[in-house]
XYZ file of C-alpha atoms in Angstrom:
657
model
C 0.000 0.000 0.000
C 2.841 2.348 0.873
C 4.531 1.734 -2.470
C 1.222 2.319 -4.246
C 0.749 5.610 -2.384
C 4.240 6.804 -3.310
C 3.715 5.890 -6.961
C 0.373 7.734 -7.036
C 1.924 10.795 -5.386
C 4.752 10.853 -7.929
C 2.330 10.523 -10.804
C 0.245 13.383 -9.371
C 3.321 15.618 -9.039
C 4.450 14.759 -12.560
C 0.983 15.484 -13.870
C 0.848 18.820 -12.061
C 4.315 19.755 -13.286
C 3.413 18.894 -16.855
C 0.227 20.949 -16.585
C 2.100 24.002 -15.313
C 4.060 25.972 -17.901
C 6.338 28.980 -17.490
C 7.605 31.394 -20.109
C 9.571 34.619 -19.796
C 10.716 37.569 -21.848
C 13.325 40.176 -20.880
C 14.098 43.694 -22.086
C 17.025 44.206 -24.476
C 19.222 45.407 -21.587
C 18.131 42.430 -19.464
C 16.947 44.523 -16.503
C 13.188 44.105 -16.937
C 11.643 40.646 -17.053
C 8.105 39.291 -17.255
C 7.435 35.690 -16.252
C 4.184 34.056 -17.375
C 2.898 31.167 -15.279
C 0.197 28.957 -16.821
C -1.252 26.694 -14.138
C -4.398 24.505 -14.280
C -6.382 26.922 -12.139
C -5.113 30.273 -13.473
C -2.805 32.259 -15.738
C -0.681 34.876 -13.972
C 2.380 37.010 -14.576
C 5.071 38.691 -12.524
C 7.483 41.514 -13.332
C 10.984 41.982 -11.958
C 13.324 44.971 -12.378
C 16.856 43.814 -11.678
C 16.531 41.969 -8.387
C 13.423 43.913 -7.331
C 10.036 42.249 -7.629
C 7.599 44.884 -8.866
C 4.500 42.771 -9.555
C 3.707 39.219 -8.443
C 0.980 36.673 -9.154
C -1.090 39.090 -11.276
C -3.907 37.162 -12.893
C -5.086 37.358 -16.489
C -8.372 36.335 -18.048
C -11.841 37.233 -19.283
C -15.487 36.650 -18.593
C -17.435 36.207 -21.817
C -21.103 35.537 -22.364
C -19.977 32.050 -23.338
C -18.107 31.509 -20.073
C -14.870 32.202 -18.216
C -11.516 32.239 -19.951
C -8.533 32.019 -17.602
C -8.463 28.510 -16.101
C -7.851 25.147 -17.718
C -5.558 26.631 -20.348
C -2.436 25.395 -22.058
C 0.156 27.175 -24.160
C 0.370 26.694 -27.885
C 3.543 27.230 -29.856
C 5.328 30.290 -28.457
C 6.729 32.749 -30.971
C 9.478 35.272 -30.293
C 10.994 38.150 -32.180
C 13.130 41.226 -31.647
C 11.723 44.584 -32.741
C 14.076 47.446 -33.540
C 12.654 50.199 -35.684
C 13.109 53.940 -35.902
C 10.113 56.122 -36.634
C 9.270 59.804 -36.804
C 6.415 61.664 -35.164
C 4.705 64.504 -37.002
C 3.964 66.139 -33.656
C 5.157 64.908 -30.297
C 7.644 65.229 -27.474
C 10.378 63.877 -29.762
C 10.865 63.972 -33.506
C 12.571 60.584 -33.857
C 11.837 57.622 -31.619
C 12.995 54.031 -31.383
C 10.706 51.046 -30.968
C 13.176 48.617 -29.381
C 11.938 45.570 -27.511
C 11.719 41.805 -27.296
C 8.335 40.259 -28.080
C 6.801 36.982 -26.975
C 3.459 35.669 -28.272
C 1.874 32.873 -26.234
C -1.308 31.236 -27.582
C -3.565 30.449 -24.601
C -5.715 27.483 -25.622
C -8.572 25.867 -23.705
C -7.825 22.253 -22.870
C -11.467 21.219 -23.082
C -14.665 22.319 -24.731
C -14.421 24.603 -27.749
C -10.651 24.960 -27.436
C -10.948 28.700 -27.867
C -7.645 30.548 -28.326
C -6.504 33.949 -27.097
C -2.989 35.092 -27.959
C -1.128 36.926 -25.221
C 1.433 39.264 -26.792
C 4.118 40.628 -24.457
C 6.723 43.245 -25.283
C 9.641 43.990 -22.971
C 11.259 47.404 -23.446
C 14.169 48.815 -21.473
C 11.689 51.245 -19.912
C 8.563 49.166 -19.562
C 6.496 46.039 -20.074
C 3.420 45.959 -22.310
C 0.983 43.193 -23.095
C -2.233 42.824 -25.012
C -4.695 40.083 -25.908
C -5.438 39.129 -29.503
C -8.408 36.996 -30.478
C -7.343 35.419 -33.771
C -9.551 34.010 -36.495
C -10.650 30.492 -35.505
C -13.337 28.014 -36.525
C -15.065 27.619 -33.187
C -15.247 31.311 -32.284
C -15.897 34.386 -34.413
C -17.711 36.822 -32.100
C -18.032 37.611 -28.428
C -19.763 39.656 -25.774
C -17.378 40.452 -22.937
C -18.546 41.069 -19.400
C -15.103 41.645 -17.875
C -11.422 41.690 -18.643
C -9.762 40.323 -15.528
C -6.317 41.871 -15.726
C -4.510 42.412 -12.427
C -1.554 44.546 -11.402
C -0.487 43.110 -8.057
C 2.156 45.563 -6.861
C 4.658 44.387 -4.273
C 5.816 46.428 -1.296
C 4.311 49.693 -0.165
C 5.322 52.444 -2.609
C 4.019 55.993 -2.589
C 1.045 56.296 -4.923
C -0.053 59.337 -6.919
C -3.526 58.812 -8.347
C -6.978 60.238 -8.943
C -10.326 58.747 -7.917
C -13.344 59.143 -10.177
C -17.041 59.020 -9.223
C -18.233 56.713 -11.999
C -17.758 55.510 -15.551
C -19.484 58.549 -17.072
C -17.319 61.483 -16.034
C -15.150 64.351 -17.293
C -11.934 62.567 -16.198
C -11.131 65.511 -13.960
C -10.253 65.543 -10.277
C -7.626 66.208 -7.642
C -4.811 63.758 -6.959
C -4.078 61.796 -3.795
C -0.460 61.200 -2.741
C -0.488 58.341 -0.234
C 1.180 55.041 0.587
C -0.145 52.154 -1.443
C -1.672 50.528 1.632
C -3.756 53.690 2.128
C -5.229 53.626 -1.383
C -8.997 53.375 -1.082
C -10.636 50.117 -2.101
C -13.614 49.701 -4.408
C -13.125 53.126 -6.020
C -12.439 53.817 -9.677
C -8.879 55.043 -10.227
C -7.938 56.923 -13.385
C -4.892 55.905 -15.383
C -2.032 56.689 -15.543
C -1.475 55.930 -11.870
C 2.098 56.310 -10.615
C 3.973 54.508 -7.847
C 7.390 55.340 -6.404
C 9.328 52.855 -4.258
C 11.622 53.905 -1.443
C 14.720 53.127 -3.529
C 13.588 55.584 -6.229
C 12.282 53.040 -8.738
C 9.080 54.378 -10.305
C 6.206 52.582 -12.044
C 3.293 54.017 -14.001
C 0.318 51.919 -15.142
C -1.693 52.978 -18.186
C -2.822 51.722 -21.594
C -1.883 52.300 -25.237
C -3.672 52.033 -28.591
C -7.254 52.152 -27.301
C -9.250 51.366 -30.441
C -12.638 49.637 -30.838
C -12.513 48.736 -27.158
C -13.563 50.186 -23.818
C -11.223 52.338 -21.753
C -9.889 50.897 -18.514
C -9.749 52.107 -14.925
C -8.152 50.508 -11.888
C -9.825 49.365 -8.683
C -7.950 48.195 -5.609
C -9.221 44.832 -4.422
C -7.884 42.053 -2.245
C -5.697 40.665 -5.033
C -4.192 44.061 -5.899
C -5.162 46.522 -8.592
C -7.724 45.138 -11.028
C -8.649 46.566 -14.406
C -12.256 47.731 -14.818
C -13.636 48.476 -18.270
C -16.230 51.139 -19.025
C -19.571 49.426 -19.731
C -21.848 50.168 -22.633
C -23.936 53.244 -21.946
C -27.138 52.614 -20.016
C -26.154 49.289 -18.412
C -23.303 47.775 -16.404
C -22.793 44.200 -17.634
C -21.555 44.366 -21.223
C -18.136 45.979 -21.618
C -16.994 45.042 -25.143
C -18.548 43.181 -28.049
C -17.487 42.357 -31.578
C -18.492 40.114 -34.474
C -15.209 40.534 -36.291
C -12.034 38.555 -35.651
C -9.144 39.117 -35.288
C -9.845 41.546 -32.463
C -7.279 43.118 -30.167
C -7.374 44.763 -26.775
C -5.375 47.883 -25.980
C -1.864 47.383 -24.642
C -1.620 47.178 -20.849
C 1.465 49.263 -20.085
C 3.734 49.170 -17.041
C 6.340 51.922 -17.465
C 9.408 51.508 -15.264
C 12.327 53.833 -14.506
C 15.103 53.995 -11.912
C 14.039 57.598 -11.187
C 10.633 59.180 -11.424
C 11.767 61.705 -14.035
C 12.542 58.831 -16.375
C 8.821 58.095 -16.718
C 8.424 61.404 -18.578
C 11.114 60.517 -21.112
C 9.709 57.228 -22.424
C 8.148 56.858 -25.883
C 6.587 53.490 -25.117
C 3.007 54.606 -25.838
C 3.670 55.841 -29.371
C 5.870 52.785 -30.031
C 2.857 50.587 -29.253
C 0.642 52.348 -31.803
C 0.429 51.851 -35.548
C 2.331 54.096 -37.995
C 0.733 57.254 -39.359
C -2.404 56.650 -41.432
C -2.418 60.122 -43.002
C -0.566 60.125 -46.325
C 0.039 63.876 -46.647
C 0.940 65.429 -43.299
C 2.410 68.674 -44.639
C -0.585 70.633 -43.339
C -0.247 69.340 -39.780
C 1.598 72.016 -37.844
C 1.313 73.032 -34.156
C -1.084 75.902 -33.671
C -1.298 78.945 -31.370
C -4.865 79.976 -30.715
C -6.926 82.377 -28.669
C -9.265 80.814 -26.114
C -11.779 83.557 -25.481
C -14.300 81.445 -23.562
C -11.933 81.369 -20.562
C -11.771 85.130 -20.144
C -15.407 85.706 -21.076
C -14.890 87.187 -24.571
C -13.848 90.427 -22.910
C -13.394 93.481 -25.121
C -12.326 97.028 -24.156
C -14.737 99.938 -23.886
C -15.988 100.276 -27.418
C -18.764 101.338 -29.746
C -20.055 97.780 -30.156
C -21.613 95.261 -27.811
C -19.505 92.193 -26.922
C -21.114 88.930 -27.930
C -21.771 86.536 -30.776
C -21.033 89.123 -33.453
C -18.476 90.149 -36.046
C -16.898 93.004 -34.088
C -16.050 90.918 -30.997
C -14.335 88.319 -33.155
C -12.606 91.004 -35.250
C -11.041 92.381 -32.059
C -9.443 89.014 -31.269
C -8.509 88.300 -34.887
C -6.634 91.609 -34.979
C -4.842 90.646 -31.763
C -3.876 87.285 -33.261
C -2.606 88.931 -36.439
C -0.512 91.504 -34.550
C 1.211 88.805 -32.529
C 1.740 86.043 -35.065
C -0.879 83.657 -33.687
C -2.179 80.985 -36.035
C -5.852 80.949 -35.118
C -8.711 82.590 -33.298
C -11.066 80.346 -31.344
C -14.817 80.834 -31.755
C -16.834 79.256 -28.960
C -19.869 81.412 -28.548
C -20.821 83.979 -25.935
C -22.437 83.867 -22.495
C -22.728 80.053 -22.671
C -24.522 80.264 -26.009
C -22.926 78.346 -28.915
C -21.997 80.023 -32.208
C -24.361 77.678 -34.093
C -28.082 77.069 -33.804
C -28.994 74.973 -30.775
C -32.529 74.807 -29.415
C -31.078 74.196 -25.962
C -28.741 77.238 -26.151
C -26.322 75.918 -23.575
C -22.728 74.701 -23.873
C -23.179 71.620 -21.719
C -26.189 69.974 -23.381
C -26.973 69.877 -27.068
C -30.626 70.226 -27.971
C -32.336 67.642 -30.195
C -32.251 70.025 -33.172
C -28.773 71.503 -32.692
C -27.108 72.054 -36.063
C -23.351 72.735 -36.264
C -23.678 73.702 -39.947
C -25.925 76.699 -39.208
C -24.200 79.689 -37.563
C -26.546 82.007 -35.716
C -27.253 85.001 -38.018
C -25.955 87.716 -35.690
C -22.487 86.115 -35.790
C -22.056 86.790 -39.520
C -19.725 83.809 -39.968
C -19.005 84.394 -43.689
C -17.706 87.872 -42.906
C -15.624 86.593 -39.953
C -14.071 83.849 -42.079
C -13.205 86.252 -44.877
C -11.764 88.844 -42.494
C -9.618 86.245 -40.693
C -8.334 84.982 -44.063
C -7.361 88.518 -45.063
C -5.321 88.805 -41.852
C -3.618 85.417 -42.243
C -5.414 84.017 -39.185
C -7.185 80.662 -39.130
C -10.390 79.781 -37.325
C -10.612 77.272 -34.451
C -14.186 76.189 -33.679
C -15.798 74.754 -30.561
C -18.535 72.137 -31.090
C -20.522 69.742 -28.952
C -19.687 66.195 -30.081
C -23.248 64.931 -30.493
C -24.594 67.339 -33.150
C -21.176 67.216 -34.833
C -21.335 63.426 -35.097
C -24.840 63.682 -36.544
C -23.432 65.585 -39.558
C -19.764 64.683 -39.475
C -18.901 64.652 -43.200
C -21.155 67.582 -44.064
C -19.837 69.716 -41.219
C -16.162 68.997 -41.894
C -16.552 69.722 -45.622
C -18.170 73.051 -44.708
C -15.451 73.931 -42.203
C -12.713 73.054 -44.677
C -14.318 75.431 -47.168
C -14.369 78.161 -44.530
C -10.639 77.704 -43.950
C -11.049 76.366 -40.417
C -7.817 74.939 -38.953
C -9.327 72.693 -36.317
C -11.958 71.995 -33.707
C -12.459 71.574 -29.999
C -14.871 68.641 -29.713
C -16.424 68.818 -26.266
C -18.526 67.040 -23.626
C -17.672 63.472 -24.610
C -17.548 62.471 -20.923
C -17.219 58.740 -21.684
C -14.663 56.151 -22.766
C -16.881 53.145 -23.456
C -16.379 51.197 -26.684
C -18.889 53.300 -28.622
C -17.249 56.602 -27.663
C -13.772 55.249 -28.458
C -15.040 54.345 -31.948
C -16.636 57.776 -32.359
C -13.380 59.519 -31.481
C -11.472 57.587 -34.128
C -14.170 58.279 -36.725
C -13.867 61.989 -35.938
C -10.082 61.862 -36.350
C -10.323 59.966 -39.644
C -12.891 62.332 -41.106
C -11.044 65.407 -39.849
C -7.841 64.208 -41.494
C -9.614 63.964 -44.861
C -10.590 67.623 -44.488
C -7.235 68.779 -43.076
C -8.539 69.642 -39.631
C -6.842 69.154 -36.276
C -8.847 67.889 -33.315
C -8.779 68.881 -29.652
C -10.896 66.551 -27.494
C -12.516 68.079 -24.401
C -14.453 66.419 -21.622
C -12.569 63.386 -22.856
C -10.588 60.435 -21.581
C -6.788 60.274 -21.593
C -4.781 59.807 -24.805
C -3.072 56.493 -25.559
C -0.299 57.282 -28.026
C -2.674 57.471 -30.994
C -0.956 60.717 -32.033
C 1.461 58.495 -33.973
C -1.394 57.056 -36.065
C -3.480 60.241 -36.251
C -1.131 63.208 -35.751
C -4.052 65.582 -36.308
C -5.047 64.827 -32.706
C -3.296 67.801 -31.137
C -4.348 67.544 -27.524
C -6.915 66.315 -25.007
C -8.295 67.668 -21.784
C -9.018 64.865 -19.313
C -7.593 66.836 -16.424
C -8.746 69.384 -13.876
C -7.276 72.617 -15.237
C -7.355 76.402 -15.134
C -10.947 76.645 -16.347
C -11.804 75.786 -12.731
C -10.474 79.176 -11.588
C -13.703 80.627 -12.972
C -15.763 78.872 -10.284
C -13.555 77.119 -7.693
C -10.196 77.145 -5.868
C -9.081 73.573 -6.591
C -6.405 74.368 -9.189
C -3.169 75.742 -7.802
C 0.545 74.928 -7.943
C 0.089 71.864 -5.713
C -2.365 70.443 -8.227
C -0.305 71.498 -11.246
C 2.765 69.591 -10.071
C 0.829 66.294 -10.000
C 0.019 66.478 -13.718
C 3.525 65.756 -15.151
C 3.730 62.575 -13.041
C 0.249 61.297 -13.939
C -1.958 62.601 -16.741
C 0.908 63.918 -18.890
C 2.478 60.448 -18.989
C -0.377 59.501 -21.334
C 0.294 62.317 -23.807
C -0.578 65.878 -24.784
C -2.405 67.751 -22.054
C -4.757 70.664 -22.667
C -4.607 72.700 -19.473
C -6.170 76.062 -20.496
C -2.877 77.885 -20.080
C -2.181 81.596 -20.254
C -3.812 83.291 -17.262
C -1.768 86.472 -16.760
C -3.641 87.871 -13.756
C -2.143 86.147 -10.736
C -3.092 86.759 -7.110
C -1.466 85.333 -3.969
C -3.412 82.364 -2.598
C -4.517 84.386 0.406
C -6.044 87.051 -1.853
C -7.480 84.824 -4.568
C -11.077 85.485 -5.514
C -13.312 83.657 -7.934
C -14.360 85.565 -11.048
C -16.164 83.970 -13.965
C -15.195 86.816 -16.308
C -11.592 88.027 -16.266
C -10.616 85.164 -13.921
C -7.504 85.115 -11.760
C -4.953 82.361 -11.157
C -3.066 81.410 -7.984
C 0.295 80.559 -9.550
C 2.979 83.110 -10.412
C 3.582 84.492 -13.881
C 6.800 82.496 -14.099
C 4.979 79.318 -13.020
C 2.495 79.882 -15.837
C 5.230 80.392 -18.447
C 7.003 77.263 -17.217
C 3.939 75.089 -17.814
C 4.127 75.783 -21.546
C 7.419 73.860 -21.552
C 6.698 71.233 -18.885
C 3.369 70.108 -20.373
C 3.272 68.497 -23.807
C 0.646 70.253 -25.902
C 0.601 70.809 -29.650
C -2.115 73.467 -29.431
C -0.749 76.519 -27.628
C -3.612 78.180 -25.785
C -3.664 81.900 -24.995
C -6.716 82.044 -22.777
C -6.501 85.604 -21.458
C -7.442 88.934 -23.053
C -5.282 91.000 -25.413
C -5.075 93.686 -22.737
C -3.720 91.132 -20.239
C -0.920 90.146 -22.649
C 0.313 92.998 -24.805
C 3.135 94.937 -23.213
C 3.389 92.449 -20.343
C 6.651 90.722 -19.336
C 6.717 87.108 -20.450
C 4.255 87.507 -23.322
C 7.121 86.942 -25.770
C 7.392 83.382 -24.433
C 3.826 82.559 -25.407
C 4.432 83.965 -28.893
C 7.556 81.885 -29.530
C 7.528 78.658 -27.477
C 7.312 75.657 -29.858
C 4.361 73.278 -29.959
C 6.310 70.177 -30.958
C 9.774 68.983 -30.031
C 12.836 67.031 -31.147
C 14.129 65.765 -27.798
C 13.230 65.632 -24.098
C 15.336 65.370 -20.947
C 14.209 65.472 -17.311
C 17.300 66.412 -15.257
C 15.494 67.152 -11.965
C 12.301 65.688 -10.517
C 10.759 64.846 -7.184
C 7.273 63.403 -7.407
C 4.541 65.860 -6.486
C 7.094 68.518 -5.443
C 9.003 69.829 -8.462
C 10.040 68.854 -11.981
C 12.466 70.306 -14.519
C 11.857 69.407 -18.164
C 14.317 70.308 -20.939
C 12.965 70.174 -24.487
C 14.939 70.733 -27.671
C 13.580 72.273 -30.872
C 16.242 72.405 -33.551
C 19.355 73.766 -31.853
C 17.346 75.650 -29.206
C 16.587 74.300 -25.748
C 13.647 75.349 -23.608
C 13.861 74.390 -19.947
C 10.956 74.675 -17.529
C 11.306 74.145 -13.783
C 7.870 73.827 -12.187
C 7.364 74.136 -8.429
C 4.579 73.359 -5.981
C 3.559 75.460 -2.985
C 6.896 75.177 -1.146
C 9.823 77.502 -1.815
C 13.029 75.663 -2.810
C 16.448 76.053 -4.441
C 17.647 73.791 -7.246
C 20.917 73.409 -9.086
C 20.472 72.681 -12.777
C 23.348 71.125 -14.704
C 23.384 72.109 -18.365
C 25.187 68.927 -19.424
C 22.350 68.065 -21.830
C 23.738 70.794 -24.140
C 26.181 70.013 -26.928
C 29.651 71.520 -27.006
C 29.925 75.213 -27.773
C 28.675 78.550 -26.502
C 25.038 79.378 -25.888
C 22.978 82.372 -24.859
C 20.465 81.728 -22.094
C 17.467 83.943 -21.446
C 16.426 83.105 -17.884
C 13.038 84.003 -16.428
C 12.643 83.768 -12.662
C 10.177 85.045 -10.088
C 10.965 88.540 -8.791
C 11.894 89.151 -5.147
C 8.482 90.638 -4.363
C 6.605 87.717 -5.938
C 4.832 86.903 -2.663
C 3.044 90.248 -2.940
C 3.123 90.681 -6.722
C 3.003 87.219 -8.348
C 2.924 88.722 -11.862
C 6.420 90.169 -11.451
C 9.379 88.330 -12.909
C 13.067 88.898 -13.615
C 14.698 88.370 -17.003
C 18.436 87.730 -17.267
C 20.495 87.079 -20.404
C 23.883 85.365 -20.010
C 26.359 83.181 -21.850
C 26.441 79.484 -20.874
C 28.077 76.183 -21.849
C 27.315 72.563 -21.032
C 29.686 72.785 -18.062
C 27.600 75.423 -16.277
C 25.331 74.878 -13.304
C 22.416 77.296 -12.958
C 21.004 78.030 -9.511
C 17.238 78.266 -9.603
C 15.461 79.885 -6.685
C 11.885 78.719 -7.037
C 9.272 80.745 -5.220
C 6.217 79.282 -3.563
C 3.751 78.565 -6.399
C 6.501 79.616 -8.793
C 8.837 78.361 -11.457
C 11.724 79.203 -13.752
C 12.109 79.175 -17.525
C 15.228 79.117 -19.687
C 15.422 79.669 -23.434
C 18.880 78.595 -24.577
C 20.080 79.370 -28.102
C 23.308 78.332 -29.835
C 25.732 81.164 -30.527
């Protein structure tokens, strides 16, 4: 009996061992490694950075209408390849990028039943791990309804977390950030991505997604097994998340960016590398744009002989300002919360059932505005509500192209379910045919799609300076969270340009002619720190012309050749250096605590340079609009001392001599 027991035990162990399969893939430099463990009861992965375990026992799987997919699986033939390609971005934080990684594709096949197959594709970069699911063409399965994607991110240890909670799946993707230990992260609450985690040894991790197309956007929720992905459900119900009747079908990439310092997270190009090449054949018309944003200030005009409003004269005033200062476009949004086009609801936030974005209200005199702007060399930038735009997408875009419109702000999307993700791509495709750029507002985060559709210039998806019109939530302490979270996903529309700063203690809410709580130098710095291919000038001509620092807004580039992050401390300060041609622009953004930094200029090439340095003036505590401007000669051996005021910043424009 004893011998029989031993034999049975050995057979059981051998059977278990044969049923359990492990596969791994490492980054080209060998530092990052993902291990996939296929056991009878589950499929899970772990991620290690050097000797440090970052994620452990993170489960993978789905719940379909036809049943669970995640247990009782075996691996098919594993395929591997090395990817090393250079590509160019039409607009972006770099001009040339490198897609350099090792790829492993593991077919996950059901042992019993229909023997359905899902391919797990893993890519290991030097600065991150990405994986996605692909449902290939197969005889037994050609459509699905998905109830859940059960992807886990089981972080190890107790890093500091920087993240934003959201109230529900339908939302503006705006909120304040929490900076807490991982064990203090609230459970059962939706968490927006990117979410960032910093370990005590300085290693930083950001979790987000890339190439969101024909799929629902994902959030995170902390549960017992770690962070779990939660997909946005179809509108009006909670069960169905994704459905398709067309195979092959692919999920977005699940991205785990990793760096040995938190500033390194800002330098990665992993999201664009995970997207398809540009789909627009002729991109010569796609150029960064500087535009007025008159809604923010209230369409303010000086004392005049005409009434401000939805009329020719108000728009002429801003077109003339744009022409005098070399701006590319004037934004037309409407007046007093009334759109520029016919809408039976007459309110920005909700489109009426008969709203028509092809019919300007008569008092606006759009043909005259368009012709006048053309005569001044200024383009038009239109605001529209997404719903009536989508109703007449081709007709509207053909009309706007004929008017000479440069682009649109498409607003109040407020969702990232599968339907809305499809709508966004349809808008980008149609806009490209009519040579229009797109700025999504009330929208979810970007996912690197700017590589495929470079006419997507920017997205909102963040609590920004519009809030100063009605609340006190946006200040330097909020601003400093953005580079370490939302900006990691891509271009960030932040409603920049408020030139009327007040100290925090004196701040007052004004809907028209609003104030800001950060210093003038802090505001200038954000134009360099934040990636944004649509430069917004949200204040009035009177607030800008003749004011110190206005020359920065007129000349700062909207796309870049190179990025470096020499100084960064999460949620405290960040210094971003961006190169355009031979020029460098360096922005050092501070939170609400005064500090001194030493900036090494070793990112410069050899030779002599001239640096124009903007810093907060000595009396900035009382007069936050005051700044100092210093011009000096520098080389790559120099170290610049930056004295950053509370709520302040510093900006350097460095040109080759």
